[in-house]
Coordinates of C-alpha atoms and ligand atoms in Angstrom, one line a residue:
M1 CA 9.1 15.7 6.9
A2 CA 8.6 18.7 4.5
W3 CA 10.1 17.1 1.4
F4 CA 8.4 13.8 2.1
R5 CA 5.0 15.4 2.3
E6 CA 5.6 17.4 -0.9
A7 CA 6.9 14.3 -2.8
R8 CA 3.9 12.0 -2.5
F9 CA 5.3 9.5 -4.9
G10 CA 8.4 7.3 -4.8
L11 CA 10.1 4.2 -6.4
F12 CA 10.7 1.1 -4.3
I13 CA 13.4 -1.3 -5.6
H14 CA 13.7 -4.9 -4.4
W15 CA 17.0 -6.2 -5.7
G16 CA 19.4 -8.8 -4.5
V17 CA 20.8 -12.3 -5.2
Y18 CA 17.2 -13.7 -5.1
S19 CA 16.6 -11.7 -8.3
E20 CA 19.0 -14.0 -10.0
L21 CA 16.8 -17.0 -9.0
A22 CA 13.7 -15.3 -10.4
G23 CA 11.4 -17.4 -8.2
R24 CA 12.8 -20.8 -9.2
Y25 CA 15.0 -23.1 -7.2
D26 CA 16.3 -26.5 -8.3
G27 CA 14.3 -26.4 -11.5
K28 CA 11.0 -25.8 -9.7
A29 CA 8.9 -22.7 -9.1
A30 CA 9.0 -21.7 -5.4
S31 CA 5.9 -20.4 -3.6
G32 CA 5.6 -16.8 -2.5
T33 CA 7.3 -13.6 -3.5
G34 CA 10.7 -13.7 -5.2
E35 CA 12.7 -12.3 -2.3
W36 CA 11.4 -14.9 0.1
I37 CA 12.8 -17.8 -1.8
F38 CA 15.3 -18.9 0.9
Q39 CA 12.4 -19.1 3.4
N40 CA 10.0 -20.8 1.0
A41 CA 12.2 -23.2 -1.1
K42 CA 14.5 -23.9 2.0
P43 CA 17.8 -24.5 0.2
P44 CA 20.7 -25.1 2.6
M45 CA 22.4 -21.6 3.0
S46 CA 25.6 -23.0 1.6
K47 CA 23.8 -23.8 -1.7
Y48 CA 21.9 -20.4 -1.6
E49 CA 25.2 -18.6 -1.2
E50 CA 26.3 -19.9 -4.6
T51 CA 23.7 -17.6 -6.2
A52 CA 26.0 -14.7 -5.3
R53 CA 28.6 -16.0 -7.8
R54 CA 26.0 -15.8 -10.6
F55 CA 24.6 -12.4 -9.6
N56 CA 26.3 -10.5 -12.3
P57 CA 24.2 -7.3 -13.1
V58 CA 25.8 -6.5 -16.5
D59 CA 22.7 -4.5 -17.6
Y60 CA 22.6 -2.4 -14.4
D61 CA 22.2 1.2 -15.5
P62 CA 21.6 3.3 -12.4
V63 CA 21.3 6.5 -14.4
A64 CA 18.5 5.0 -16.5
W65 CA 16.8 3.7 -13.3
A66 CA 16.9 7.2 -11.7
N67 CA 15.7 8.8 -15.0
L68 CA 12.9 6.4 -15.2
A69 CA 11.7 7.2 -11.7
K70 CA 12.0 10.9 -12.6
E71 CA 10.0 10.4 -15.8
A72 CA 7.3 8.6 -13.8
G73 CA 6.9 11.7 -11.7
M74 CA 8.5 10.2 -8.6
K75 CA 10.5 12.3 -6.2
Y76 CA 12.4 9.6 -4.2
V77 CA 13.9 6.2 -4.6
V78 CA 14.2 3.5 -1.9
I79 CA 16.4 0.5 -2.6
T80 CA 17.0 -2.7 -0.6
S81 CA 20.5 -2.3 0.8
K82 CA 19.9 -5.7 2.5
H83 CA 16.8 -7.9 2.4
H84 CA 15.9 -10.9 4.7
D85 CA 18.5 -13.2 3.2
G86 CA 21.2 -10.9 4.7
F87 CA 23.0 -10.2 1.4
C88 CA 24.4 -6.6 1.2
L89 CA 24.4 -4.6 -2.0
W90 CA 27.4 -2.7 -0.6
D91 CA 30.9 -3.9 0.4
S92 CA 30.3 -4.2 4.2
A93 CA 33.3 -4.3 6.5
L94 CA 31.2 -6.4 8.9
T95 CA 30.5 -9.4 6.6
D96 CA 31.7 -10.9 3.4
W97 CA 28.1 -11.9 2.5
D98 CA 27.9 -9.0 0.2
V99 CA 28.8 -7.7 -3.3
S100 CA 32.4 -8.8 -2.8
R101 CA 31.1 -12.3 -3.6
T102 CA 29.7 -11.3 -7.0
P103 CA 31.6 -11.6 -10.3
Q104 CA 31.9 -7.8 -10.6
G105 CA 32.6 -7.3 -6.9
K106 CA 31.3 -3.8 -7.2
D107 CA 29.3 -1.6 -4.8
L108 CA 25.8 -1.3 -6.3
L109 CA 24.4 1.4 -4.0
E110 CA 26.9 4.2 -4.6
P111 CA 26.2 4.7 -8.4
L112 CA 22.4 4.8 -7.7
A113 CA 22.9 7.3 -4.9
A114 CA 24.9 9.4 -7.3
A115 CA 22.4 9.1 -10.1
C116 CA 19.5 10.0 -7.9
K117 CA 21.4 13.1 -6.7
E118 CA 22.1 14.1 -10.2
A119 CA 18.4 13.6 -11.2
G120 CA 17.2 15.6 -8.2
L121 CA 15.6 12.6 -6.4
R122 CA 15.9 11.9 -2.7
F123 CA 17.7 8.6 -2.0
G124 CA 16.5 6.1 0.6
L125 CA 17.7 2.8 1.9
Y126 CA 15.6 -0.2 2.8
F127 CA 17.2 -2.3 5.6
T128 CA 15.9 -5.4 7.3
I129 CA 16.4 -6.4 10.9
M130 CA 15.5 -10.0 10.3
D131 CA 18.6 -11.7 8.8
W132 CA 18.4 -15.4 7.8
H133 CA 22.2 -15.5 7.1
H134 CA 23.8 -14.1 10.3
A135 CA 24.9 -16.7 12.8
D136 CA 23.6 -14.7 15.8
Y137 CA 20.2 -13.7 14.3
A138 CA 17.5 -15.5 16.2
P139 CA 15.4 -17.5 15.5
R140 CA 17.9 -19.1 13.2
R141 CA 16.4 -21.0 10.2
A142 CA 16.8 -24.7 10.8
W143 CA 18.0 -25.3 7.2
N144 CA 20.8 -22.7 7.5
D145 CA 23.6 -25.3 7.5
L146 CA 26.4 -22.7 7.9
H147 CA 26.5 -22.2 11.6
S148 CA 26.4 -25.7 13.2
A149 CA 29.9 -25.1 14.7
H150 CA 28.9 -21.7 16.0
G151 CA 26.6 -22.8 18.8
P152 CA 23.2 -21.3 19.4
P153 CA 22.6 -17.7 18.2
V154 CA 23.1 -14.9 20.7
F155 CA 20.9 -12.1 19.6
E156 CA 22.7 -9.5 21.7
R157 CA 25.8 -10.1 19.6
F158 CA 23.7 -9.5 16.5
V159 CA 22.4 -6.1 17.6
P160 CA 25.8 -4.4 17.3
Y161 CA 26.0 -5.8 13.8
V162 CA 22.8 -3.9 12.9
H163 CA 24.2 -0.7 14.5
G164 CA 27.5 -1.1 12.7
Q165 CA 25.9 -1.7 9.3
M166 CA 23.6 1.2 9.8
E167 CA 26.5 3.5 10.5
E168 CA 28.3 2.2 7.4
I169 CA 25.4 2.9 5.1
V170 CA 24.4 6.2 6.6
R171 CA 28.0 7.6 6.5
R172 CA 28.7 6.2 3.1
Y173 CA 25.5 7.1 1.2
D174 CA 24.0 9.9 3.2
P175 CA 20.4 8.7 2.7
A176 CA 17.5 11.0 3.2
L177 CA 15.3 8.1 4.4
L178 CA 15.7 4.7 6.1
W179 CA 13.0 2.1 5.3
F180 CA 13.2 -0.5 8.0
D181 CA 11.6 -3.9 7.8
G182 CA 11.8 -7.4 9.2
E183 CA 11.3 -6.1 12.8
W184 CA 8.4 -8.4 13.7
E185 CA 10.1 -11.4 15.2
N186 CA 10.1 -11.4 19.0
T187 CA 13.8 -11.0 19.4
W188 CA 13.8 -7.4 18.2
T189 CA 12.2 -5.4 21.0
V190 CA 10.8 -2.0 21.6
E191 CA 14.0 -1.1 23.4
H192 CA 16.2 -2.3 20.5
G193 CA 14.2 -0.1 18.2
A194 CA 14.3 3.0 20.4
A195 CA 18.1 2.6 20.9
L196 CA 18.7 2.3 17.1
E197 CA 16.4 5.2 16.4
S198 CA 18.1 7.6 18.8
K199 CA 21.5 6.6 17.6
L200 CA 20.5 7.4 14.0
R201 CA 18.9 10.7 15.0
V202 CA 22.2 11.8 16.4
L203 CA 24.1 10.5 13.4
K204 CA 21.9 12.4 10.9
P205 CA 19.2 14.5 12.5
S206 CA 17.3 15.2 9.3
I207 CA 17.0 11.5 8.4
I208 CA 13.4 10.2 8.0
M209 CA 12.7 6.7 9.3
N210 CA 9.6 4.5 8.9
N211 CA 7.8 3.0 11.8
R212 CA 9.3 -0.4 11.3
V213 CA 12.5 0.6 13.2
G214 CA 10.5 -0.2 16.3
K215 CA 7.5 -2.4 17.1
S216 CA 4.6 0.0 16.7
R217 CA 3.0 -1.3 13.5
N218 CA -0.2 -3.2 13.8
D219 CA 0.1 -6.6 12.2
M220 CA 1.4 -6.5 8.6
A221 CA -0.9 -3.6 7.8
G222 CA 1.6 -1.2 9.1
L223 CA -0.7 0.9 11.2
D224 CA 0.5 2.3 14.5
R225 CA -0.3 0.1 17.5
P226 CA -2.1 2.0 20.2
D227 CA -0.3 0.1 23.0
V228 CA 3.2 0.8 21.8
K229 CA 5.0 4.2 21.8
K230 CA 5.2 5.4 18.2
A231 CA 8.5 4.6 16.5
G232 CA 9.9 6.3 13.5
D233 CA 8.3 9.1 11.5
Y234 CA 5.6 7.5 9.5
G235 CA 3.2 4.5 9.1
T236 CA 3.7 1.9 6.4
P237 CA 0.5 0.2 5.2
E238 CA 1.6 -2.5 2.8
Q239 CA -0.3 -3.5 -0.3
E240 CA -3.3 -1.6 0.8
V241 CA -4.7 1.9 1.1
P242 CA -6.3 2.5 4.5
A243 CA -10.0 3.2 4.1
R244 CA -9.8 6.6 5.7
G245 CA -6.1 7.3 5.5
L246 CA -4.2 7.4 8.9
P247 CA -5.5 10.7 10.4
G248 CA -2.9 12.5 12.5
V249 CA 0.2 10.6 11.2
D250 CA 2.3 10.7 8.1
W251 CA 2.1 7.4 6.1
E252 CA 3.1 5.8 2.9
T253 CA 1.4 2.8 1.1
C254 CA 4.0 0.5 -0.5
M255 CA 2.7 -1.7 -3.3
T256 CA 3.8 -4.1 -6.0
M257 CA 2.9 -3.7 -9.7
N258 CA 2.3 -7.5 -10.0
D259 CA 2.3 -9.9 -7.0
T260 CA 6.0 -9.9 -6.1
W261 CA 8.6 -7.5 -4.7
G262 CA 11.7 -9.3 -5.8
Y263 CA 11.8 -10.4 -9.5
R264 CA 9.8 -13.6 -10.4
L265 CA 10.0 -14.7 -14.0
D266 CA 6.5 -16.3 -13.9
D267 CA 4.6 -13.4 -12.3
A268 CA 2.4 -12.0 -15.0
R269 CA -0.4 -10.6 -12.8
W270 CA 0.3 -7.0 -13.7
K271 CA -2.0 -4.3 -12.5
P272 CA -3.1 -2.0 -15.4
A273 CA -1.4 1.4 -15.5
G274 CA -4.8 3.1 -15.0
T275 CA -5.4 1.2 -11.8
L276 CA -2.0 2.3 -10.5
V277 CA -2.8 6.0 -11.4
R278 CA -6.1 5.6 -9.5
T279 CA -4.3 4.1 -6.5
L280 CA -1.8 7.0 -6.5
V281 CA -4.7 9.4 -6.6
D282 CA -6.6 7.5 -3.9
V283 CA -3.5 7.5 -1.6
A284 CA -3.0 11.3 -2.1
S285 CA -6.7 12.0 -1.5
K286 CA -6.3 10.3 1.9
G287 CA -3.1 12.3 2.7
G288 CA -0.5 9.6 2.1
N289 CA 2.5 8.8 -0.1
F290 CA 2.7 6.0 -2.6
L291 CA 5.9 3.9 -2.9
L292 CA 5.5 1.8 -6.0
N293 CA 7.8 -1.2 -6.4
V294 CA 10.0 -2.6 -9.2
G295 CA 11.9 -5.9 -9.0
P296 CA 14.8 -5.8 -11.5
T297 CA 16.3 -9.1 -12.8
G298 CA 19.6 -10.4 -11.6
A299 CA 21.1 -8.9 -14.8
G300 CA 19.9 -5.5 -13.6
E301 CA 17.0 -5.0 -16.0
I302 CA 13.8 -3.5 -14.8
P303 CA 11.0 -5.6 -16.4
P304 CA 9.6 -4.0 -19.5
E305 CA 6.1 -4.3 -18.0
S306 CA 7.2 -2.1 -15.1
I307 CA 8.9 0.4 -17.4
A308 CA 5.7 0.7 -19.5
R309 CA 3.6 1.3 -16.4
L310 CA 6.0 3.9 -15.0
K311 CA 6.0 5.7 -18.3
A312 CA 2.2 5.7 -18.5
I313 CA 2.0 7.1 -14.9
G314 CA 4.6 9.6 -15.8
A315 CA 2.5 10.8 -18.8
W316 CA -0.4 11.3 -16.5
M317 CA 1.7 13.0 -13.8
S318 CA 3.3 15.4 -16.3
V319 CA -0.2 16.9 -16.9
N320 CA -1.7 16.3 -13.4
G321 CA 1.2 16.4 -11.0
E322 CA 0.1 19.6 -9.4
A323 CA -2.9 17.8 -8.1
I324 CA -0.7 15.3 -6.3
Y325 CA 2.6 17.0 -5.1
G326 CA 2.3 18.8 -1.8
T327 CA -1.5 18.3 -1.6
D328 CA -3.6 17.6 1.4
A329 CA -6.3 15.0 2.0
S330 CA -9.8 15.4 0.5
P331 CA -12.2 17.5 2.5
F332 CA -15.0 15.1 1.3
E333 CA -15.7 11.8 3.0
R334 CA -17.1 10.5 -0.3
L335 CA -17.5 11.8 -3.8
P336 CA -19.7 9.9 -6.2
F337 CA -17.4 10.3 -9.2
G338 CA -13.9 9.8 -7.7
R339 CA -11.5 11.6 -5.4
A340 CA -10.3 15.0 -4.4
T341 CA -7.1 16.6 -3.2
R342 CA -6.6 20.2 -2.1
K343 CA -4.0 22.9 -1.5
G344 CA -4.9 24.9 1.5
D345 CA -8.6 26.0 1.4
R346 CA -8.7 27.9 -1.8
T347 CA -7.7 25.2 -4.4
L348 CA -9.6 22.0 -4.9
Y349 CA -8.6 19.2 -7.4
L350 CA -11.4 16.9 -8.4
H351 CA -10.1 13.6 -9.8
V352 CA -12.8 12.2 -12.0
F353 CA -12.8 8.4 -12.2
E354 CA -16.3 8.1 -13.7
R355 CA -17.2 10.8 -16.2
P356 CA -20.8 12.0 -15.7
A357 CA -23.3 11.2 -18.3
G358 CA -24.2 14.5 -20.0
G359 CA -20.8 16.1 -19.0
V360 CA -22.1 17.8 -15.9
L361 CA -20.1 17.0 -12.8
K362 CA -22.0 17.3 -9.5
I363 CA -20.0 18.0 -6.3
P364 CA -22.4 17.3 -3.4
G365 CA -21.5 19.2 -0.3
L366 CA -19.4 21.9 -1.9
K367 CA -21.0 25.1 -0.5
S368 CA -18.8 27.7 -2.2
A369 CA -18.9 28.8 -5.8
P370 CA -15.5 28.6 -7.4
Q371 CA -14.0 31.7 -8.9
R372 CA -12.5 29.6 -11.7
A373 CA -12.8 26.0 -12.9
S374 CA -10.5 24.4 -15.4
V375 CA -9.2 21.0 -16.6
L376 CA -5.6 20.3 -15.9
G377 CA -3.7 20.1 -19.1
D378 CA -6.1 22.7 -20.6
S379 CA -6.1 25.4 -17.9
A380 CA -6.6 28.1 -20.5
A381 CA -10.2 27.1 -21.0
A382 CA -12.5 28.1 -18.1
L383 CA -15.3 25.7 -17.4
K384 CA -18.8 26.9 -16.5
S385 CA -19.8 26.2 -12.9
K386 CA -22.8 27.2 -10.7
I387 CA -23.9 26.6 -7.2
T388 CA -27.1 24.8 -6.5
T389 CA -28.9 23.7 -3.3
D390 CA -27.1 20.3 -3.6
G391 CA -23.6 21.7 -4.1
V392 CA -21.6 22.9 -7.1
V393 CA -22.0 21.7 -10.7
V394 CA -19.3 22.0 -13.3
S395 CA -19.8 21.5 -17.0
I396 CA -16.9 19.3 -18.0
G397 CA -18.3 17.9 -21.3
G398 CA -16.3 18.6 -24.4
T399 CA -13.0 19.3 -22.5
G400 CA -11.1 16.9 -24.7
A401 CA -9.9 14.9 -21.8
A402 CA -12.5 12.1 -22.0
D403 CA -10.1 9.4 -22.8
R404 CA -7.7 9.9 -19.8
D405 CA -7.7 7.5 -16.9
V406 CA -8.4 10.2 -14.5
T407 CA -9.3 13.7 -15.6
V408 CA -8.5 16.4 -13.0
I409 CA -10.7 19.5 -12.6
K410 CA -9.1 22.4 -10.7
L411 CA -11.4 24.7 -8.8
E412 CA -10.0 28.0 -7.5
F413 CA -11.8 30.1 -4.8
A414 CA -11.5 33.7 -3.9
A415 CA -12.2 32.9 -0.2
P416 CA -11.8 29.7 1.8
F417 CA -14.2 27.0 0.4
V418 CA -16.8 25.5 2.7
V419 CA -17.7 21.8 2.5
D420 CA -20.2 19.4 4.1
P421 CA -18.0 16.3 4.1
T422 CA -20.9 13.8 4.5
A423 CA -23.2 15.2 1.8
A424 CA -22.6 12.3 -0.5
L425 CA -23.2 9.6 2.1
P426 CA -26.1 7.4 1.1
R427 CA -29.7 8.1 2.4
P428 CA -32.9 6.1 2.1
S429 CA -35.0 6.7 -1.0
A430 CA -38.6 8.0 -0.8
D431 CA -40.0 4.5 -0.5
G432 CA -37.9 3.9 2.7
T433 CA -35.3 1.6 1.1
L434 CA -31.6 2.2 1.8
K435 CA -29.4 0.4 -0.7
L436 CA -25.8 0.2 0.1
G437 CA -23.5 -1.0 -2.7
T438 CA -19.8 -1.8 -2.9
D439 CA -19.0 1.9 -3.7
D440 CA -20.4 2.7 -0.2
A441 CA -18.3 0.0 1.5
V442 CA -15.2 0.8 3.6
V443 CA -12.9 -2.3 3.9
H444 CA -10.9 -2.7 7.1
D445 CA -7.9 -4.8 8.1
G446 CA -7.1 -6.1 4.7
T447 CA -8.2 -5.8 1.1
L448 CA -11.0 -7.2 -1.0
C449 CA -11.2 -7.3 -4.7
T450 CA -13.9 -5.9 -6.9
E451 CA -15.5 -8.3 -9.3
R452 CA -18.3 -8.0 -11.8
F453 CA -20.7 -10.8 -12.7
P454 CA -21.2 -10.9 -15.5
T455 CA -18.2 -9.0 -16.7
G456 CA -19.1 -5.3 -17.1
D457 CA -22.1 -5.6 -14.8
K458 CA -23.1 -2.3 -13.2
S459 CA -23.1 -3.6 -9.6
P460 CA -19.7 -4.9 -8.7
S461 CA -19.3 -7.2 -5.7
L462 CA -16.5 -7.4 -3.2
G463 CA -14.7 -10.7 -3.4
C464 CA -11.5 -12.4 -2.5
W465 CA -12.7 -12.4 1.1
T466 CA -10.2 -15.0 2.1
N467 CA -8.9 -13.3 5.3
P468 CA -11.7 -13.6 7.9
K469 CA -10.1 -10.7 9.9
T470 CA -11.1 -8.4 7.1
W471 CA -14.4 -6.6 7.7
V472 CA -16.6 -4.1 6.0
T473 CA -18.6 -1.0 7.1
F474 CA -21.2 1.1 5.3
D475 CA -22.1 4.6 6.6
A476 CA -25.4 6.3 5.8
I477 CA -27.5 9.2 6.9
L478 CA -31.0 8.4 8.4
P479 CA -33.2 11.5 8.2
A480 CA -35.7 10.0 10.7
A481 CA -35.9 7.1 13.2
G482 CA -37.3 3.9 11.9
R483 CA -37.5 0.1 11.9
Y484 CA -35.7 -1.6 9.1
R485 CA -35.3 -5.2 7.8
V486 CA -31.7 -5.8 6.9
S487 CA -30.4 -8.3 4.3
L488 CA -27.3 -9.0 2.3
D489 CA -27.0 -9.4 -1.5
Y490 CA -24.4 -12.1 -1.6
A491 CA -23.0 -15.1 -3.5
C492 CA -21.5 -18.2 -2.0
A493 CA -20.1 -21.3 -3.7
P494 CA -21.2 -24.7 -2.3
T495 CA -17.8 -25.3 -0.7
S496 CA -18.0 -22.1 1.4
A497 CA -21.6 -22.5 2.6
G498 CA -21.8 -22.4 6.4
S499 CA -19.6 -19.3 6.9
E500 CA -20.9 -17.1 9.7
V501 CA -21.2 -13.3 9.7
A502 CA -22.3 -10.8 12.3
F503 CA -24.1 -7.6 11.7
E504 CA -23.0 -4.5 13.7
L505 CA -24.8 -1.2 14.2
D506 CA -22.5 1.7 15.3
G507 CA -19.8 -0.8 16.4
E508 CA -22.2 -3.0 18.5
R509 CA -23.2 -6.5 17.4
V510 CA -27.0 -6.8 16.7
G511 CA -29.0 -10.0 16.7
L512 CA -27.6 -13.5 16.1
P513 CA -24.9 -14.3 13.5
A514 CA -26.2 -15.3 10.1
T515 CA -25.0 -18.4 8.3
T516 CA -24.4 -18.4 4.5
S517 CA -25.9 -21.0 2.3
S518 CA -24.7 -21.9 -1.2
T519 CA -26.2 -19.6 -3.9
G520 CA -24.9 -22.1 -6.5
A521 CA -21.6 -20.3 -7.4
W522 CA -19.5 -17.2 -6.5
S523 CA -21.2 -15.5 -9.5
E524 CA -24.8 -16.3 -8.5
F525 CA -26.4 -13.9 -6.0
G526 CA -29.0 -14.5 -3.4
V527 CA -30.4 -12.9 -0.2
L528 CA -29.2 -13.4 3.4
D529 CA -31.6 -12.1 6.0
L530 CA -30.0 -10.4 9.0
G531 CA -33.1 -9.5 11.0
T532 CA -34.7 -6.3 12.0
V533 CA -33.1 -3.2 13.6
E534 CA -34.4 0.0 15.2
L535 CA -32.4 3.0 13.9
R536 CA -32.0 6.4 15.4
P537 CA -31.8 9.4 13.0
G538 CA -28.4 10.8 12.0
R539 CA -25.2 9.1 10.8
R540 CA -25.3 5.4 11.3
S541 CA -22.6 2.8 10.6
F542 CA -23.4 -0.7 9.6
G543 CA -20.7 -3.3 10.0
L544 CA -20.2 -6.8 8.7
R545 CA -17.7 -9.2 10.3
A546 CA -16.8 -12.8 9.5
L547 CA -17.0 -15.0 12.5
Q548 CA -16.2 -18.2 10.7
K549 CA -14.9 -18.9 7.2
R550 CA -15.7 -22.2 5.5
G551 CA -13.8 -23.2 2.4
D552 CA -12.1 -20.5 0.3
G553 CA -13.9 -17.4 1.2
V554 CA -16.5 -15.8 3.4
M555 CA -18.8 -14.5 0.6
N556 CA -19.0 -12.3 -2.4
L557 CA -20.8 -9.2 -1.2
R558 CA -22.8 -7.1 -3.6
G559 CA -24.5 -4.9 -1.1
L560 CA -26.5 -4.4 2.0
R561 CA -30.2 -3.5 1.9
L562 CA -32.4 -1.9 4.6
V563 CA -36.1 -1.8 4.0
A564 CA -38.4 0.3 6.2
V565 CA -41.0 -1.9 8.0
P566 CA -44.0 -0.6 9.9
Ligands
FHN601 O1 8.9 -9.4 4.0 C1 8.9 -8.2 3.4 C2 8.7 -8.3 1.9 O2 9.6 -9.2 1.4 C3 8.8 -6.9 1.3 O3 10.1 -6.4 1.5 C4 7.8 -6.0 1.9 C5 7.9 -4.6 1.4 O4 7.2 -3.7 2.3 N1 8.0 -5.9 3.4 C6 8.0 -7.2 4.1 C7 6.8 -7.7 4.7 O5 6.2 -6.7 5.4

């Protein structure tokens, strides 16, 4: 895993005949992501197959793709050799549902493998188990009209097809990594995964495989399931950064730049480049890799919006890459200004998201004085730092880096640094009030979005709580025992009034569930009383779970407030 851990950042490419459809079928926009169009628009497979005759990537420039990944600071590339529609980007001896049906009839993987090698990038292949095209894949899609004469699918005839195709692509392209997917339907079993994994380990012992070769991921989140033996080499959280990383295992968050993996002409919901830089930093600070996706068009063009973002990330990485590559997770549970990464125990990188007023950065919990402090990109100039009873402070004002998305401060130590990881966890104020805001929240089993009402407001709220399985915790330090009244600062539109939430203390439910009422709108906030709790001193964890969602969302949550009561 050494190169993978060093790399930290890679390019995901979703490309296939669906890219030619660009999210539209029969003159209408289909729902969902571009690469799922066969499942969502449900064309007969015989019609869908015609797309291959139009898939003519005249603008495909694999050298430019590899160079773009390199310029972005990425160290590996993973391309879809075959997605769920079963279409192969290479000329497979085991099917003709492949590049041989396209106007050019050319292998599309080989030139990219060569270009990556030339650019010094590791080459990886995505491969799906689920195959909507194959006659023996089960369950067969009812609108696949090609196999009526074939009789019902026999999955055990499909398994050798997977093995055969894997052998083809591993022997032909010698990939460093295999990115499995589509393993979640019941027909693919733990045993199928284990057999494929061991075969591949013999074929190429150094190959890295993700956990989706077997059945050990938890839901779509990609976390390892405790009840199933671990499969593959690393976990695959998708479209999310696990709140505390995945301690003890290697992992990689894969993410789109807009809302689709495969190209959709109408998807303009691009994340700003600065957000993507912060996500990369967030992932690295939790010890993971970031696999960022592009969906080229059927003609083979990476959308200009993706190119612009990759270049912007690359500009940041060219200055700050040393704070990402080969780093370890942050020693701090929380930092008020951003994130940290480290190299061993003598180098700390502080990723400053919020520049401190007055230019003095406080690092609560850092108990060792650095020998040297500097800003990446301007390492010649040493910054002043000193140790205080609350941690180290570094003067970063006037470093000339104020306008960057994330400024990185490097701290070097003469001896191993010492950290109190929980120093920045919230504590009650002198009047006995403990205010927990969205910055203190840890979101589990899904993602919530951050919204500000009105725009620019200092206290953001957590919204988009459409998945009732998603839940939130707040951790805090209580210096003494006490009795506290608990309430939520929340908003709820009339259509969602009546959602139920439960309050938990250290993982145990406390009191009766509370029911939301309308606060007038998602942008108007009110108070929801959760009752009174007795708290022991020390670290306490407060949880909020949705028991019932009414309408669009559970609530917009701006914070949790505990007020000491006699
Ligand atoms: O269904 C796919 C999806 O199309 C896309 O390929 C992502 C990438 O991780 N994986 C699947 C869902 O988990």
